[in-house]
Amino acid sequence: MELKDTWLALKTIGELFITVFVFSLGFAFLYSLIFANNENILFGTIVYGVVYYPVVLLLFSKFIYNVWNAYNMGILVNLEDRTFSFPASDVENKVIDIITLKRFRDLAKRETLKLIEVEALTNEIKRWSTKSKDSNGKQTTKRHVKFLLNISGDFGSRQLEFNSKQKRDECRTMLNNARKKLNLKFDSSDINLDLQ
């Protein structure tokens, strides 16, 4: 059984490209600040940013490819092994995890858990808004939403992100179907209270 969320995979890769771009511009700015005179800092940043961006992309290409594979595979349920796998995206538990950018490194990995260890599935929705000014100077508000599935059990908890409510609910249904086929028991309310 498998569930793919291609839009989430594309969004994750897009965010990664933006992060790499900002990183390369930051590096170019520091380089210009140190080695160029003060009058040419902006020009140096743009020139070096344009030059370094392809180099940085090339250096990160294997990582970017692995991120794409991890997310494009989606969520897989293996009934024979009684496991399910998904893109690893756990929160940091230690200071060393934060310092070593574990959450960023984990983007390129997958995690596998045993279905027998799952105790509960819970829907969650996260909403927030950002304000900005349009070209006419008028303030606009953009609303954002994330659809999440919290999975908890003997392993602790994991939070899976989805691009849409539909994909989140499909995943929950897939895990419930696997549970029924394997005669396993875990809490999974069928009530969907996260109205839009």
Coordinates of N, CA, C and O in Angstrom, one line a residue:
M1 N 0.9 -1.2 0.0 CA 0.0 0.0 0.0 C 0.9 1.2 0.0 O 1.9 1.3 0.7
E2 N 0.5 2.2 -0.8 CA 1.3 3.4 -0.8 C 0.5 4.6 -1.0 O -0.6 4.6 -1.6
L3 N 1.0 5.8 -0.6 CA 0.3 7.1 -0.7 C 1.3 8.1 -1.1 O 2.3 8.3 -0.4
K4 N 1.2 8.7 -2.3 CA 2.1 9.7 -2.7 C 1.5 11.1 -2.6 O 0.3 11.3 -2.9
D5 N 2.3 12.1 -2.2 CA 1.9 13.5 -2.1 C 2.9 14.3 -2.9 O 3.8 14.9 -2.4
T6 N 2.7 14.3 -4.2 CA 3.7 14.9 -5.1 C 3.8 16.4 -4.9 O 4.9 16.9 -4.9
W7 N 2.7 17.0 -4.6 CA 2.8 18.5 -4.3 C 3.6 18.8 -3.1 O 4.4 19.8 -3.0
L8 N 3.6 17.9 -2.0 CA 4.4 18.1 -0.9 C 5.9 17.9 -1.2 O 6.7 18.7 -0.8
A9 N 6.1 16.9 -2.1 CA 7.5 16.7 -2.5 C 8.1 17.9 -3.3 O 9.2 18.3 -3.1
L10 N 7.2 18.4 -4.2 CA 7.7 19.6 -5.0 C 7.9 20.8 -4.1 O 8.8 21.6 -4.3
K11 N 6.9 21.0 -3.1 CA 7.1 22.1 -2.2 C 8.3 22.0 -1.4 O 9.1 23.0 -1.1
T12 N 8.7 20.8 -0.9 CA 9.9 20.6 -0.1 C 11.1 20.9 -0.9 O 12.0 21.5 -0.4
I13 N 11.1 20.4 -2.2 CA 12.3 20.7 -3.0 C 12.4 22.2 -3.3 O 13.5 22.8 -3.3
G14 N 11.3 22.9 -3.5 CA 11.3 24.3 -3.8 C 11.8 25.1 -2.6 O 12.6 26.0 -2.8
E15 N 11.4 24.7 -1.4 CA 11.9 25.3 -0.2 C 13.4 25.1 0.0 O 14.2 26.0 0.4
L16 N 13.9 23.9 -0.4 CA 15.3 23.6 -0.4 C 16.1 24.5 -1.4 O 17.2 25.0 -1.0
F17 N 15.6 24.7 -2.6 CA 16.2 25.5 -3.5 C 16.3 27.0 -3.0 O 17.3 27.6 -3.2
I18 N 15.3 27.4 -2.4 CA 15.3 28.8 -1.8 C 16.3 28.9 -0.7 O 17.1 29.9 -0.6
T19 N 16.4 27.9 0.1 CA 17.3 27.8 1.2 C 18.8 27.9 0.7 O 19.6 28.6 1.2
V20 N 19.0 27.1 -0.3 CA 20.3 27.0 -0.9 C 20.7 28.4 -1.6 O 21.8 28.9 -1.4
F21 N 19.7 29.0 -2.2 CA 19.9 30.3 -2.8 C 20.2 31.4 -1.7 O 21.2 32.2 -1.9
V22 N 19.5 31.4 -0.7 CA 19.7 32.4 0.4 C 21.1 32.1 1.0 O 21.9 33.0 1.3
F23 N 21.4 30.8 1.2 CA 22.8 30.5 1.7 C 23.9 31.0 0.8 O 24.9 31.5 1.3
S24 N 23.7 30.8 -0.5 CA 24.7 31.2 -1.4 C 24.8 32.8 -1.5 O 25.9 33.3 -1.6
L25 N 23.7 33.5 -1.3 CA 23.7 34.9 -1.3 C 24.4 35.4 0.0 O 25.2 36.4 0.0
G26 N 24.1 34.7 1.1 CA 24.7 35.1 2.4 C 26.2 34.9 2.3 O 27.0 35.8 2.8
F27 N 26.7 33.8 1.7 CA 28.1 33.5 1.6 C 28.7 34.6 0.6 O 29.8 35.1 0.9
A28 N 28.0 34.9 -0.4 CA 28.5 35.9 -1.4 C 28.6 37.3 -0.7 O 29.6 38.0 -0.9
F29 N 27.6 37.6 0.2 CA 27.7 38.9 0.9 C 28.9 39.0 1.8 O 29.6 39.9 1.8
L30 N 29.1 37.9 2.6 CA 30.3 37.8 3.5 C 31.6 37.9 2.7 O 32.5 38.6 3.1
Y31 N 31.6 37.2 1.6 CA 32.8 37.3 0.7 C 33.1 38.7 0.2 O 34.2 39.2 0.3
S32 N 32.0 39.4 -0.2 CA 32.1 40.7 -0.7 C 32.5 41.7 0.4 O 33.3 42.6 0.2
L33 N 32.0 41.5 1.5 CA 32.2 42.3 2.7 C 33.7 42.2 3.1 O 34.3 43.2 3.4
I34 N 34.3 41.0 3.0 CA 35.7 40.8 3.4 C 36.6 41.3 2.4 O 37.6 41.9 2.6
F35 N 36.4 40.9 1.1 CA 37.4 41.1 0.1 C 37.1 42.3 -0.9 O 38.0 42.6 -1.7
A36 N 35.9 42.8 -0.9 CA 35.6 44.0 -1.8 C 35.6 45.3 -1.0 O 35.5 45.2 0.3
N37 N 35.8 46.4 -1.6 CA 35.7 47.6 -0.9 C 34.2 47.9 -0.6 O 33.3 47.4 -1.3
N38 N 33.9 48.8 0.3 CA 32.5 49.1 0.7 C 31.6 49.6 -0.4 O 30.4 49.4 -0.3
E39 N 32.1 50.2 -1.4 CA 31.3 50.7 -2.5 C 30.7 49.6 -3.4 O 29.7 49.8 -4.0
N40 N 31.4 48.5 -3.4 CA 30.9 47.4 -4.3 C 30.3 46.2 -3.6 O 30.2 45.1 -4.2
I41 N 29.9 46.4 -2.4 CA 29.4 45.2 -1.6 C 28.1 44.7 -2.3 O 28.0 43.5 -2.5
L42 N 27.2 45.5 -2.7 CA 25.9 45.1 -3.3 C 26.2 44.4 -4.7 O 25.7 43.3 -5.0
F43 N 27.1 45.1 -5.5 CA 27.4 44.5 -6.8 C 28.1 43.2 -6.6 O 27.9 42.2 -7.3
G44 N 29.1 43.1 -5.7 CA 29.8 41.9 -5.4 C 28.9 40.8 -4.9 O 29.1 39.6 -5.3
T45 N 28.0 41.1 -4.1 CA 27.0 40.1 -3.6 C 26.2 39.5 -4.7 O 26.1 38.3 -4.8
I46 N 25.7 40.4 -5.6 CA 24.9 39.9 -6.8 C 25.8 39.0 -7.7 O 25.4 37.9 -8.1
V47 N 27.0 39.5 -8.0 CA 27.9 38.8 -9.0 C 28.3 37.4 -8.4 O 28.1 36.4 -9.0
Y48 N 28.8 37.5 -7.1 CA 29.2 36.2 -6.5 C 28.1 35.3 -6.2 O 28.2 34.1 -6.3
G49 N 26.9 35.9 -5.9 CA 25.7 35.1 -5.6 C 25.3 34.3 -6.9 O 25.0 33.1 -6.8
V50 N 25.3 35.0 -8.0 CA 25.0 34.3 -9.3 C 26.0 33.3 -9.7 O 25.7 32.2 -10.2
V51 N 27.3 33.6 -9.4 CA 28.4 32.6 -9.7 C 28.3 31.4 -8.7 O 28.4 30.3 -9.1
Y52 N 28.1 31.7 -7.4 CA 28.2 30.6 -6.4 C 26.9 29.8 -6.4 O 27.0 28.6 -6.0
Y53 N 25.8 30.3 -6.8 CA 24.5 29.5 -6.7 C 24.6 28.2 -7.5 O 24.3 27.2 -6.9
P54 N 25.0 28.2 -8.7 CA 25.2 27.0 -9.5 C 26.2 26.0 -8.8 O 26.0 24.8 -8.8
V55 N 27.3 26.6 -8.3 CA 28.3 25.8 -7.6 C 27.7 25.1 -6.4 O 27.9 23.9 -6.1
V56 N 27.0 25.9 -5.6 CA 26.4 25.4 -4.4 C 25.3 24.3 -4.7 O 25.2 23.3 -4.1
L57 N 24.5 24.6 -5.8 CA 23.6 23.6 -6.2 C 24.2 22.3 -6.6 O 23.8 21.2 -6.3
L58 N 25.4 22.4 -7.3 CA 26.1 21.2 -7.7 C 26.6 20.5 -6.5 O 26.5 19.2 -6.5
L59 N 27.1 21.2 -5.5 CA 27.6 20.5 -4.3 C 26.5 19.8 -3.5 O 26.7 18.8 -2.9
F60 N 25.3 20.4 -3.6 CA 24.2 19.9 -2.8 C 23.3 19.0 -3.7 O 22.3 18.5 -3.3
S61 N 23.7 18.7 -5.0 CA 22.8 18.0 -5.9 C 22.5 16.6 -5.4 O 21.3 16.1 -5.5
K62 N 23.4 15.8 -4.8 CA 23.1 14.5 -4.3 C 22.1 14.6 -3.1 O 21.2 13.8 -3.1
F63 N 22.3 15.6 -2.3 CA 21.4 15.7 -1.1 C 20.0 16.1 -1.7 O 19.0 15.5 -1.2
I64 N 19.9 17.0 -2.6 CA 18.6 17.4 -3.2 C 18.0 16.2 -3.9 O 16.8 16.0 -3.7
Y65 N 18.7 15.4 -4.6 CA 18.2 14.2 -5.2 C 17.6 13.2 -4.1 O 16.6 12.6 -4.3
N66 N 18.4 13.0 -3.0 CA 17.9 12.2 -2.0 C 16.7 12.7 -1.3 O 15.8 11.9 -0.9
V67 N 16.6 14.0 -1.1 CA 15.3 14.6 -0.6 C 14.2 14.3 -1.5 O 13.1 13.9 -1.0
W68 N 14.4 14.5 -2.8 CA 13.3 14.2 -3.7 C 12.8 12.8 -3.6 O 11.6 12.5 -3.5
N69 N 13.8 11.9 -3.6 CA 13.4 10.4 -3.5 C 12.7 10.1 -2.2 O 11.7 9.4 -2.2
A70 N 13.1 10.7 -1.1 CA 12.5 10.5 0.2 C 11.1 10.9 0.2 O 10.2 10.2 0.7
Y71 N 10.8 12.1 -0.3 CA 9.4 12.6 -0.3 C 8.6 12.1 -1.4 O 7.4 11.9 -1.3
N72 N 9.2 11.9 -2.6 CA 8.4 11.4 -3.7 C 7.9 9.9 -3.5 O 6.9 9.5 -4.1
M73 N 8.6 9.2 -2.7 CA 8.2 7.8 -2.4 C 6.9 7.8 -1.7 O 6.1 6.8 -1.7
G74 N 6.6 8.8 -0.9 CA 5.4 8.9 -0.2 C 5.4 8.1 1.1 O 6.5 7.9 1.7
I75 N 4.3 7.6 1.5 CA 4.1 6.7 2.7 C 3.8 5.3 2.2 O 2.9 5.1 1.4
L76 N 4.6 4.4 2.6 CA 4.5 3.0 2.2 C 4.2 2.1 3.4 O 4.8 2.2 4.4
V77 N 3.2 1.2 3.2 CA 2.8 0.3 4.2 C 3.2 -1.1 3.6 O 2.8 -1.5 2.5
N78 N 4.0 -1.9 4.4 CA 4.4 -3.2 4.0 C 3.7 -4.2 5.0 O 4.0 -4.3 6.1
L79 N 2.6 -4.9 4.4 CA 1.8 -5.8 5.3 C 2.6 -7.0 5.7 O 2.4 -7.5 6.8
E80 N 3.5 -7.5 4.8 CA 4.3 -8.7 5.2 C 5.2 -8.4 6.4 O 5.3 -9.2 7.3
D81 N 5.9 -7.2 6.3 CA 6.8 -6.9 7.4 C 6.1 -6.2 8.6 O 6.7 -5.9 9.6
R82 N 4.8 -5.8 8.4 CA 4.0 -5.1 9.4 C 4.7 -3.8 9.7 O 4.8 -3.4 10.9
T83 N 5.2 -3.1 8.7 CA 5.9 -1.8 8.9 C 5.3 -0.7 8.0 O 4.6 -1.1 7.0
F84 N 5.6 0.5 8.3 CA 5.3 1.6 7.3 C 6.5 2.6 7.4 O 7.1 2.7 8.4
S85 N 6.7 3.1 6.2 CA 7.9 4.1 6.1 C 7.4 5.4 5.5 O 6.4 5.5 4.8
F86 N 8.1 6.4 5.9 CA 7.7 7.8 5.5 C 9.0 8.7 5.5 O 10.0 8.3 6.1
P87 N 8.9 9.9 4.9 CA 10.1 10.8 5.0 C 10.3 11.2 6.5 O 9.4 11.6 7.2
A88 N 11.6 11.1 6.9 CA 11.9 11.4 8.3 C 11.9 12.9 8.4 O 12.5 13.6 7.7
S89 N 11.2 13.3 9.4 CA 11.1 14.8 9.7 C 10.8 15.0 11.1 O 9.9 15.8 11.5
D90 N 11.5 14.4 12.0 CA 11.2 14.5 13.4 C 11.8 15.7 14.0 O 12.7 16.3 13.5
V91 N 11.2 16.2 15.1 CA 11.8 17.4 15.8 C 13.0 17.0 16.6 O 13.3 15.9 16.9
E92 N 13.8 18.0 16.8 CA 15.1 17.8 17.5 C 14.8 17.5 19.0 O 13.9 18.1 19.6
N93 N 15.5 16.6 19.6 CA 15.4 16.2 21.0 C 16.5 16.7 21.8 O 16.4 16.7 23.0
K94 N 17.6 17.0 21.2 CA 18.8 17.4 22.0 C 19.4 18.7 21.3 O 19.2 19.0 20.2
V95 N 20.2 19.4 22.1 CA 20.9 20.6 21.6 C 21.8 20.2 20.5 O 21.9 21.0 19.5
I96 N 22.5 19.1 20.6 CA 23.4 18.7 19.6 C 22.7 18.5 18.2 O 23.2 18.7 17.2
D97 N 21.4 18.0 18.3 CA 20.6 17.8 17.1 C 20.4 19.2 16.4 O 20.4 19.3 15.2
I98 N 20.2 20.2 17.2 CA 19.9 21.6 16.7 C 21.2 22.1 16.0 O 21.2 22.6 14.9
I99 N 22.3 22.0 16.8 CA 23.6 22.5 16.3 C 24.1 21.8 15.0 O 24.6 22.4 14.1
T100 N 23.8 20.5 14.9 CA 24.3 19.7 13.7 C 23.2 19.7 12.6 O 23.4 18.9 11.7
L101 N 22.2 20.5 12.8 CA 21.1 20.6 11.7 C 20.5 19.2 11.4 O 20.3 18.9 10.2
K102 N 20.2 18.4 12.4 CA 19.6 17.1 12.2 C 18.3 17.2 11.4 O 18.1 16.3 10.5
R103 N 17.5 18.1 11.7 CA 16.2 18.2 11.0 C 16.4 18.4 9.5 O 15.7 17.9 8.7
F104 N 17.4 19.3 9.2 CA 17.7 19.5 7.8 C 18.3 18.3 7.1 O 17.9 17.9 6.0
R105 N 19.2 17.6 7.8 CA 19.8 16.4 7.2 C 18.8 15.3 7.1 O 18.9 14.5 6.1
D106 N 17.9 15.2 8.0 CA 16.9 14.2 7.9 C 15.9 14.3 6.7 O 15.2 13.4 6.4
L107 N 15.9 15.5 6.1 CA 15.0 15.6 4.9 C 15.3 14.6 3.9 O 14.4 14.2 3.1
A108 N 16.6 14.1 3.8 CA 17.0 13.2 2.7 C 16.9 11.7 3.2 O 17.3 10.8 2.5
K109 N 16.3 11.5 4.3 CA 16.2 10.1 4.9 C 14.7 9.7 5.0 O 13.8 10.5 5.0
R110 N 14.5 8.4 5.2 CA 13.2 7.8 5.5 C 13.3 7.1 6.8 O 14.3 6.7 7.2
E111 N 12.1 7.0 7.4 CA 12.1 6.3 8.7 C 11.0 5.2 8.6 O 10.0 5.3 7.9
T112 N 11.3 4.1 9.2 CA 10.4 2.9 9.2 C 10.0 2.6 10.6 O 10.9 2.5 11.5
L113 N 8.7 2.4 10.8 CA 8.2 2.1 12.1 C 7.3 0.8 12.0 O 6.8 0.5 11.0
K114 N 7.2 0.1 13.1 CA 6.4 -1.1 13.1 C 5.0 -0.7 13.4 O 4.7 0.0 14.4
L115 N 4.0 -1.3 12.7 CA 2.6 -1.0 12.9 C 2.1 -1.4 14.2 O 1.3 -0.8 14.8
I116 N 2.7 -2.5 14.8 CA 2.3 -3.0 16.1 C 2.6 -2.0 17.2 O 2.0 -2.0 18.3
E117 N 3.6 -1.1 17.0 CA 4.0 -0.1 18.0 C 3.1 1.1 18.0 O 3.1 1.9 18.9
V118 N 2.2 1.3 17.0 CA 1.3 2.4 16.9 C 0.2 2.3 17.9 O -0.5 1.3 17.9
E119 N 0.0 3.3 18.6 CA -1.1 3.3 19.6 C -2.2 4.3 19.3 O -3.4 4.0 19.6
A120 N -1.9 5.4 18.5 CA -3.0 6.4 18.2 C -2.6 7.2 17.0 O -1.5 7.5 16.7
L121 N -3.7 7.5 16.2 CA -3.6 8.5 15.1 C -4.5 9.7 15.4 O -5.6 9.5 15.8
T122 N -3.9 10.9 15.3 CA -4.7 12.1 15.6 C -4.5 13.1 14.5 O -3.4 13.4 14.1
N123 N -5.6 13.6 14.0 CA -5.6 14.7 13.0 C -5.2 16.0 13.7 O -5.6 16.2 14.8
E124 N -4.5 16.8 13.0 CA -4.2 18.2 13.5 C -4.2 19.1 12.3 O -3.8 18.7 11.2
I125 N -4.6 20.3 12.5 CA -4.5 21.3 11.5 C -3.8 22.6 12.1 O -4.1 22.9 13.2
K126 N -2.8 23.1 11.3 CA -2.1 24.3 11.8 C -2.4 25.5 10.9 O -2.2 25.3 9.7
R127 N -2.9 26.6 11.4 CA -3.3 27.7 10.6 C -2.5 28.9 11.1 O -2.2 29.1 12.3
W128 N -2.0 29.8 10.2 CA -1.4 31.0 10.5 C -1.5 32.0 9.3 O -1.9 31.6 8.2
S129 N -1.3 33.2 9.6 CA -1.4 34.2 8.5 C -0.1 35.1 8.5 O 0.5 35.3 9.5
T130 N 0.2 35.6 7.3 CA 1.3 36.6 7.2 C 0.7 37.8 6.6 O -0.2 37.8 5.7
K131 N 1.3 39.0 7.0 CA 0.8 40.2 6.4 C 2.0 40.8 5.6 O 3.1 40.8 6.0
S132 N 1.6 41.4 4.5 CA 2.6 42.1 3.6 C 1.9 43.2 2.9 O 0.7 43.3 2.9
K133 N 2.7 44.0 2.2 CA 2.1 45.1 1.4 C 2.2 44.8 -0.1 O 3.2 44.3 -0.5
D134 N 1.1 45.1 -0.8 CA 1.1 44.8 -2.2 C 1.8 46.0 -2.9 O 2.3 46.9 -2.3
S135 N 1.8 45.9 -4.3 CA 2.5 47.0 -5.1 C 1.9 48.4 -4.9 O 2.5 49.4 -5.1
N136 N 0.6 48.5 -4.4 CA 0.0 49.8 -4.2 C 0.2 50.3 -2.8 O -0.3 51.3 -2.4
G137 N 0.9 49.5 -1.9 CA 1.1 49.9 -0.6 C 0.0 49.4 0.4 O 0.0 49.7 1.6
K138 N -1.0 48.7 -0.1 CA -2.1 48.3 0.7 C -1.7 47.0 1.4 O -1.1 46.1 0.8
Q139 N -2.0 46.9 2.7 CA -1.6 45.7 3.5 C -2.6 44.5 3.1 O -3.8 44.7 3.1
T140 N -2.0 43.4 2.8 CA -2.8 42.2 2.5 C -2.4 41.1 3.5 O -1.3 41.1 4.0
T141 N -3.3 40.2 3.7 CA -3.1 39.1 4.6 C -3.2 37.8 3.8 O -4.2 37.6 3.1
K142 N -2.2 37.0 4.0 CA -2.3 35.7 3.3 C -2.4 34.6 4.4 O -1.7 34.6 5.4
R143 N -3.4 33.7 4.2 CA -3.6 32.7 5.1 C -2.9 31.4 4.7 O -2.9 31.0 3.5
H144 N -2.4 30.7 5.7 CA -1.6 29.4 5.4 C -2.3 28.3 6.2 O -2.8 28.6 7.3
V145 N -2.1 27.1 5.7 CA -2.6 26.0 6.5 C -1.8 24.7 6.2 O -1.2 24.6 5.1
K146 N -1.5 23.9 7.3 CA -0.8 22.7 7.2 C -1.7 21.6 7.7 O -2.3 21.8 8.8
F147 N -1.8 20.5 7.0 CA -2.5 19.3 7.5 C -1.6 18.3 8.0 O -0.7 17.9 7.3
L148 N -1.8 17.9 9.3 CA -0.9 17.1 10.0 C -1.6 15.8 10.5 O -2.7 15.8 10.8
L149 N -0.8 14.7 10.6 CA -1.2 13.5 11.2 C -0.2 13.1 12.3 O 1.0 12.9 11.9
N150 N -0.7 13.1 13.5 CA 0.2 12.7 14.6 C 0.1 11.2 14.9 O -1.1 10.7 15.0
I151 N 1.2 10.5 14.9 CA 1.2 9.1 15.1 C 2.0 8.9 16.4 O 3.2 9.3 16.5
S152 N 1.4 8.2 17.4 CA 2.1 8.0 18.6 C 2.0 6.6 19.0 O 1.2 5.8 18.6
G153 N 3.0 6.2 19.8 CA 3.1 4.8 20.3 C 4.4 4.6 21.1 O 5.0 5.5 21.6
D154 N 4.8 3.3 21.1 CA 6.0 2.9 21.9 C 7.3 3.7 21.4 O 8.2 3.9 22.2
F155 N 7.3 4.1 20.2 CA 8.5 4.9 19.6 C 8.5 6.3 20.0 O 9.4 7.1 19.6
G156 N 7.4 6.8 20.6 CA 7.3 8.2 20.9 C 6.2 8.8 20.0 O 5.1 8.2 20.0
S157 N 6.5 9.8 19.3 CA 5.5 10.3 18.3 C 6.1 10.9 17.1 O 7.3 11.3 17.1
R158 N 5.4 10.9 16.0 CA 5.9 11.4 14.8 C 4.7 12.3 14.2 O 3.6 12.0 14.4
Q159 N 5.1 13.3 13.5 CA 4.1 14.2 12.9 C 4.3 14.2 11.4 O 5.4 14.7 10.9
L160 N 3.4 13.7 10.6 CA 3.5 13.7 9.2 C 2.7 14.9 8.6 O 1.6 15.2 9.0
E161 N 3.4 15.6 7.7 CA 2.7 16.8 7.0 C 2.2 16.4 5.7 O 2.9 15.7 4.9
F162 N 1.1 17.0 5.3 CA 0.5 16.8 4.0 C 0.1 18.1 3.4 O -0.2 19.1 4.0
N163 N 0.1 18.1 2.0 CA -0.3 19.3 1.3 C -1.8 19.6 1.3 O -2.2 20.7 1.1
S164 N -2.6 18.5 1.6 CA -4.0 18.8 1.6 C -4.7 17.9 2.6 O -4.1 16.9 3.1
K165 N -5.9 18.3 3.0 CA -6.7 17.5 4.0 C -7.0 16.1 3.4 O -6.9 15.1 4.0
Q166 N -7.2 16.1 2.1 CA -7.5 14.8 1.4 C -6.4 13.8 1.5 O -6.6 12.6 1.9
K167 N -5.1 14.2 1.3 CA -4.0 13.3 1.4 C -3.8 12.9 2.8 O -3.5 11.7 3.1
R168 N -4.0 13.8 3.8 CA -3.8 13.4 5.2 C -4.9 12.3 5.5 O -4.5 11.3 6.2
D169 N -6.1 12.5 5.1 CA -7.2 11.5 5.4 C -7.0 10.2 4.7 O -7.3 9.1 5.2
E170 N -6.4 10.3 3.5 CA -6.1 9.0 2.7 C -5.0 8.2 3.5 O -5.1 7.0 3.5
C171 N -4.0 8.9 4.0 CA -3.0 8.2 4.8 C -3.6 7.6 6.0 O -3.3 6.4 6.4
R172 N -4.4 8.3 6.7 CA -5.1 7.8 7.9 C -5.9 6.5 7.6 O -5.9 5.5 8.3
T173 N -6.6 6.6 6.5 CA -7.5 5.5 6.1 C -6.6 4.3 5.7 O -6.9 3.1 6.0
M174 N -5.5 4.5 5.0 CA -4.5 3.5 4.6 C -4.0 2.8 5.9 O -3.9 1.5 6.0
L175 N -3.6 3.5 6.9 CA -3.1 3.0 8.1 C -4.2 2.2 8.9 O -3.9 1.1 9.4
N176 N -5.4 2.7 8.9 CA -6.5 2.0 9.5 C -6.8 0.7 8.8 O -7.1 -0.3 9.4
N177 N -6.8 0.7 7.5 CA -7.0 -0.5 6.7 C -5.9 -1.6 7.0 O -6.2 -2.8 7.1
A178 N -4.7 -1.1 7.1 CA -3.6 -2.0 7.4 C -3.8 -2.6 8.8 O -3.6 -3.8 9.0
R179 N -4.2 -1.8 9.7 CA -4.5 -2.2 11.1 C -5.6 -3.3 11.1 O -5.4 -4.4 11.7
K180 N -6.6 -3.1 10.3 CA -7.7 -4.1 10.3 C -7.2 -5.4 9.6 O -7.6 -6.5 10.1
K181 N -6.5 -5.3 8.5 CA -6.0 -6.5 7.9 C -5.0 -7.3 8.7 O -5.0 -8.6 8.6
L182 N -4.3 -6.7 9.6 CA -3.3 -7.3 10.5 C -3.9 -7.6 11.9 O -3.2 -8.1 12.7
N183 N -5.2 -7.3 12.1 CA -5.8 -7.5 13.4 C -5.1 -6.8 14.5 O -4.9 -7.3 15.6
L184 N -4.7 -5.5 14.2 CA -4.0 -4.7 15.3 C -5.0 -3.7 15.8 O -6.0 -3.4 15.1
K185 N -4.7 -3.2 17.0 CA -5.6 -2.2 17.6 C -4.8 -1.0 17.9 O -3.8 -1.0 18.5
F186 N -5.4 0.2 17.5 CA -4.9 1.5 17.9 C -6.0 2.5 17.8 O -6.9 2.3 17.0
D187 N -5.9 3.5 18.6 CA -7.0 4.5 18.6 C -6.9 5.4 17.3 O -5.8 5.9 17.0
S188 N -8.0 5.5 16.7 CA -8.1 6.4 15.5 C -9.5 6.8 15.3 O -10.3 6.1 14.8
S189 N -9.7 8.0 15.8 CA -11.1 8.6 15.7 C -11.4 8.9 14.3 O -10.6 9.5 13.6
D190 N -12.6 8.5 13.9 CA -13.0 8.8 12.5 C -13.6 10.2 12.4 O -14.1 10.6 11.3
I191 N -13.7 10.9 13.5 CA -14.3 12.2 13.5 C -13.3 13.2 13.0 O -12.2 13.2 13.4
N192 N -13.7 14.0 12.0 CA -12.8 15.0 11.4 C -13.3 16.4 11.9 O -14.2 16.9 11.3
L193 N -12.7 16.9 12.9 CA -13.1 18.2 13.5 C -12.4 19.4 13.0 O -12.7 20.5 13.3
D194 N -11.4 19.2 12.1 CA -10.6 20.4 11.7 C -11.2 21.0 10.5 O -10.8 20.8 9.4
L195 N -12.3 21.6 10.7 CA -13.1 22.3 9.6 C -12.3 23.4 9.0 O -11.5 24.1 9.7
Q196 N -12.5 23.7 7.8 CA -11.7 24.7 7.1 C -12.5 26.0 7.1 O -13.4 26.3 6.7

